């Protein structure tokens, strides 16, 4: 991982802009994942199945955003916020970093066309896989985190403990545990699916749909390139 950090530090934003996918794959390889697909599936398959069953039964918490049901997942976007080697903090669970990660999460969901391409069921975009729901709540009178608004909880450490109690280790570094309430990274995953609006199913002119999906995913490049170096304590990897 030192070589990865050296390459990030030495080449800075140009390297990140041109080689983000390559650096992301190096990250996956270091942590034991063969590629982006294995990172998506091996750590989240069981959770996603549970989430899908909740949404299908009407008990889930997905947000209503689209009249289409894009439930055949075809693409994922991973965002990793990783502490720089010269960071002045020893964990990503800080007010500044959590708010920054929340800003990026919101920017991704607010980009034009997100509702038409998100992984969805019953006309609802399924929420991204994210630890941030443990740290934000709706309004100053509500002390129970629900991830629905941008108000940061007053007790971050308690929310970290709640993350442990819920068994949500997949969003953090491998040393994060009940006896080590610190993490050098947090990870978000956004899922996107077919069929798109105007198509009957995933296989209806599938190549055409996949081309449209690829064009949509390309719209994230400029925004994510900006965020790669927008926080002085973090590297922001995406792929």
Coordinates of N, CA, C and O in Angstrom, one line a residue, residues 136-214:
X136 N -26.1 10.9 10.4 CA -26.9 12.1 10.0 C -28.4 11.8 10.3 O -28.8 10.7 10.2
X137 N -29.1 12.9 10.7 CA -30.5 12.7 11.1 C -31.3 13.9 10.7 O -30.7 15.0 10.3
X138 N -32.6 13.8 10.8 CA -33.5 14.9 10.3 C -33.8 15.9 11.4 O -34.6 15.6 12.3
X139 N -33.1 17.1 11.3 CA -33.5 18.1 12.2 C -32.9 18.1 13.6 O -32.5 17.0 14.1
X140 N -32.7 19.2 14.3 CA -32.0 19.3 15.5 C -32.8 18.7 16.7 O -32.3 18.4 17.8
X141 N -34.1 18.4 16.5 CA -34.9 17.8 17.6 C -34.9 16.3 17.6 O -35.4 15.7 18.5
X142 N -34.3 15.7 16.5 CA -34.3 14.3 16.4 C -32.9 13.8 16.6 O -32.0 14.1 15.9
X143 N -32.7 13.0 17.7 CA -31.4 12.5 18.0 C -31.1 11.1 17.5 O -30.1 10.5 17.7
X144 N -32.1 10.6 16.7 CA -31.9 9.2 16.2 C -31.5 9.3 14.7 O -32.2 9.8 13.9
X145 N -30.3 8.8 14.4 CA -29.8 8.9 13.0 C -30.7 8.1 12.1 O -31.1 7.0 12.4
X146 N -31.0 8.7 11.0 CA -31.8 8.0 9.9 C -31.3 8.3 8.5 O -31.8 7.7 7.6
X147 N -30.3 9.1 8.4 CA -29.6 9.4 7.1 C -30.5 10.2 6.2 O -30.1 10.3 5.0
X148 N -31.6 10.7 6.6 CA -32.5 11.4 5.7 C -32.1 12.9 5.5 O -32.5 13.5 4.5
X149 N -31.4 13.5 6.4 CA -31.1 14.9 6.3 C -29.5 15.1 6.5 O -28.8 14.1 6.6
X150 N -29.1 16.3 6.5 CA -27.7 16.6 6.6 C -27.2 17.1 7.9 O -26.2 17.7 8.0
X151 N -28.0 16.9 9.0 CA -27.6 17.3 10.3 C -26.8 16.2 11.0 O -27.2 15.1 11.2
X152 N -25.5 16.6 11.3 CA -24.6 15.6 11.9 C -24.9 15.3 13.3 O -25.2 16.3 14.1
X153 N -24.9 14.1 13.7 CA -25.2 13.7 15.1 C -24.2 14.4 16.0 O -23.0 14.6 15.7
X154 N -24.6 14.8 17.3 CA -23.7 15.5 18.2 C -22.6 14.5 18.7 O -21.5 15.0 19.1
X155 N -22.9 13.2 18.8 CA -22.0 12.3 19.4 C -21.5 11.3 18.3 O -22.1 10.2 18.1
X156 N -20.4 11.6 17.7 CA -19.9 10.8 16.6 C -19.4 9.5 17.1 O -19.6 8.4 16.5
X157 N -18.7 9.4 18.3 CA -18.2 8.2 18.8 C -19.4 7.2 19.1 O -19.2 6.0 18.8
X158 N -20.5 7.7 19.5 CA -21.6 6.8 19.8 C -22.1 6.2 18.5 O -22.5 5.0 18.4
X159 N -22.1 7.0 17.4 CA -22.6 6.5 16.1 C -21.6 5.4 15.6 O -22.0 4.5 14.9
X160 N -20.3 5.6 15.9 CA -19.3 4.6 15.5 C -19.6 3.3 16.2 O -19.5 2.2 15.6
X161 N -19.9 3.4 17.5 CA -20.3 2.2 18.3 C -21.5 1.5 17.7 O -21.6 0.3 17.7
X162 N -22.5 2.4 17.3 CA -23.7 1.8 16.7 C -23.4 1.1 15.4 O -24.0 0.1 15.0
X163 N -22.4 1.6 14.6 CA -22.0 1.0 13.4 C -21.4 -0.4 13.7 O -21.7 -1.4 13.0
X164 N -20.7 -0.5 14.8 CA -20.1 -1.8 15.2 C -21.2 -2.8 15.7 O -21.3 -3.9 15.3
X165 N -22.2 -2.3 16.5 CA -23.3 -3.1 16.9 C -24.1 -3.7 15.8 O -24.6 -4.8 15.9
X166 N -24.2 -2.9 14.7 CA -25.0 -3.3 13.6 C -24.2 -4.3 12.7 O -24.8 -4.8 11.7
X167 N -22.9 -4.5 13.0 CA -22.1 -5.4 12.2 C -21.7 -4.9 10.8 O -21.4 -5.6 9.9
X168 N -21.8 -3.5 10.7 CA -21.5 -2.9 9.4 C -20.0 -2.6 9.3 O -19.5 -1.5 9.4
X169 N -19.2 -3.7 9.1 CA -17.7 -3.5 8.9 C -17.3 -3.3 7.5 O -16.2 -2.9 7.3
X170 N -18.2 -3.5 6.5 CA -17.7 -3.5 5.1 C -17.4 -2.1 4.6 O -16.9 -2.0 3.5
X171 N -17.8 -1.1 5.3 CA -17.5 0.2 4.8 C -16.2 0.8 5.3 O -15.9 2.0 4.9
X172 N -15.4 0.1 6.1 CA -14.3 0.7 6.7 C -13.0 -0.2 6.5 O -13.0 -1.2 5.8
X173 N -11.9 0.3 7.1 CA -10.6 -0.4 6.9 C -10.7 -1.7 7.7 O -11.5 -1.9 8.7
X174 N -9.8 -2.7 7.4 CA -9.8 -4.0 8.0 C -9.5 -4.0 9.5 O -9.8 -5.0 10.2
X175 N -8.9 -3.0 10.0 CA -8.6 -2.9 11.5 C -9.7 -2.3 12.3 O -9.6 -2.3 13.5
X176 N -10.8 -1.9 11.7 CA -11.9 -1.3 12.4 C -12.7 -2.4 13.2 O -13.0 -3.5 12.6
X177 N -12.8 -2.2 14.5 CA -13.4 -3.3 15.3 C -14.0 -2.7 16.6 O -13.8 -1.5 16.9
X178 N -14.5 -3.5 17.4 CA -15.1 -3.1 18.7 C -14.0 -2.6 19.6 O -14.2 -1.8 20.5
X179 N -12.8 -3.0 19.4 CA -11.7 -2.6 20.3 C -10.8 -1.6 19.6 O -9.8 -1.1 20.1
X180 N -11.1 -1.2 18.3 CA -10.4 -0.2 17.6 C -11.4 0.6 16.8 O -11.7 0.3 15.7
X181 N -11.9 1.7 17.4 CA -13.0 2.4 16.8 C -12.5 3.5 15.9 O -13.1 4.6 15.8
X182 N -11.5 3.1 15.1 CA -10.9 4.1 14.1 C -10.8 3.4 12.8 O -10.6 2.2 12.8
X183 N -10.9 4.1 11.7 CA -10.8 3.6 10.4 C -10.0 4.6 9.5 O -10.3 5.8 9.6
X184 N -9.2 4.1 8.7 CA -8.5 4.9 7.8 C -9.2 5.2 6.5 O -8.7 6.0 5.6
X185 N -10.4 4.6 6.3 CA -11.2 4.8 5.1 C -12.7 4.6 5.4 O -13.0 3.9 6.3
X186 N -13.5 5.1 4.5 CA -14.9 4.8 4.4 C -15.2 4.6 3.0 O -14.6 5.2 2.1
X187 N -16.2 3.7 2.7 CA -16.5 3.4 1.3 C -18.0 3.5 1.1 O -18.9 3.2 1.9
X188 N -18.4 4.1 -0.1 CA -19.8 4.2 -0.5 C -19.9 3.4 -1.8 O -19.0 3.3 -2.6
X189 N -21.1 2.8 -2.0 CA -21.4 2.1 -3.2 C -22.8 2.6 -3.8 O -23.8 2.5 -3.1
X190 N -22.8 3.0 -5.0 CA -24.0 3.4 -5.7 C -24.2 2.4 -6.8 O -23.3 2.0 -7.5
X191 N -25.5 1.9 -6.9 CA -25.8 0.9 -7.9 C -26.8 1.5 -8.9 O -27.6 2.4 -8.6
X192 N -26.6 1.0 -10.1 CA -27.4 1.5 -11.3 C -28.0 0.3 -12.0 O -27.3 -0.7 -12.1
X193 N -29.2 0.5 -12.6 CA -29.8 -0.7 -13.2 C -30.7 -0.4 -14.4 O -31.0 0.7 -14.8
X194 N -31.1 -1.5 -15.0 CA -32.0 -1.5 -16.2 C -33.3 -2.2 -15.8 O -33.3 -3.0 -14.8
X195 N -34.4 -2.0 -16.5 CA -34.4 -1.3 -17.8 C -34.6 0.2 -17.6 O -35.1 0.7 -16.5
X196 N -34.1 1.0 -18.5 CA -34.3 2.4 -18.5 C -35.7 2.8 -18.9 O -36.4 2.0 -19.5
X197 N -36.0 4.0 -18.7 CA -37.4 4.5 -19.1 C -37.5 4.4 -20.6 O -36.6 4.7 -21.3
X198 N -38.7 3.8 -21.0 CA -38.9 3.7 -22.4 C -38.6 2.3 -23.0 O -38.8 2.0 -24.1
X199 N -38.1 1.4 -22.1 CA -37.7 0.0 -22.5 C -38.5 -0.9 -21.6 O -38.8 -0.7 -20.4
X200 N -38.9 -2.1 -22.2 CA -39.8 -3.0 -21.5 C -39.0 -3.9 -20.5 O -39.6 -4.3 -19.5
X201 N -37.8 -4.2 -20.8 CA -37.0 -5.1 -19.9 C -35.5 -4.8 -20.1 O -35.1 -4.0 -21.0
X202 N -34.7 -5.5 -19.3 CA -33.3 -5.4 -19.4 C -32.8 -5.8 -20.8 O -31.9 -5.2 -21.4
X203 N -33.5 -6.8 -21.4 CA -33.0 -7.3 -22.7 C -33.6 -6.6 -23.9 O -33.3 -6.9 -25.0
X204 N -34.5 -5.7 -23.6 CA -35.1 -4.9 -24.7 C -34.1 -3.9 -25.3 O -33.7 -2.9 -24.6
X205 N -33.5 -4.2 -26.5 CA -32.5 -3.4 -27.1 C -31.4 -3.1 -26.0 O -31.0 -2.0 -25.7
X206 N -30.9 -4.2 -25.5 CA -30.0 -4.2 -24.4 C -28.7 -3.4 -24.7 O -28.2 -2.6 -23.8
X207 N -28.1 -3.6 -25.8 CA -26.9 -2.9 -26.2 C -27.1 -1.4 -26.2 O -26.3 -0.6 -25.7
X208 N -28.3 -1.0 -26.7 CA -28.6 0.5 -26.7 C -28.8 1.0 -25.3 O -28.3 2.1 -24.9
X209 N -29.4 0.2 -24.4 CA -29.5 0.7 -23.0 C -28.2 0.8 -22.3 O -27.9 1.7 -21.6
X210 N -27.3 -0.2 -22.5 CA -26.0 -0.2 -21.9 C -25.1 0.9 -22.4 O -24.4 1.5 -21.6
X211 N -25.3 1.3 -23.7 CA -24.6 2.5 -24.2 C -25.1 3.7 -23.5 O -24.2 4.6 -23.1
X212 N -26.4 3.9 -23.3 CA -26.9 5.0 -22.6 C -26.4 5.1 -21.1 O -26.1 6.1 -20.6
X213 N -26.3 3.9 -20.5 CA -25.8 3.8 -19.1 C -24.4 4.3 -19.1 O -24.0 5.0 -18.2
X214 N -23.6 3.8 -20.0 CA -22.2 4.2 -20.0 C -22.0 5.7 -20.2 O -21.2 6.3 -19.6

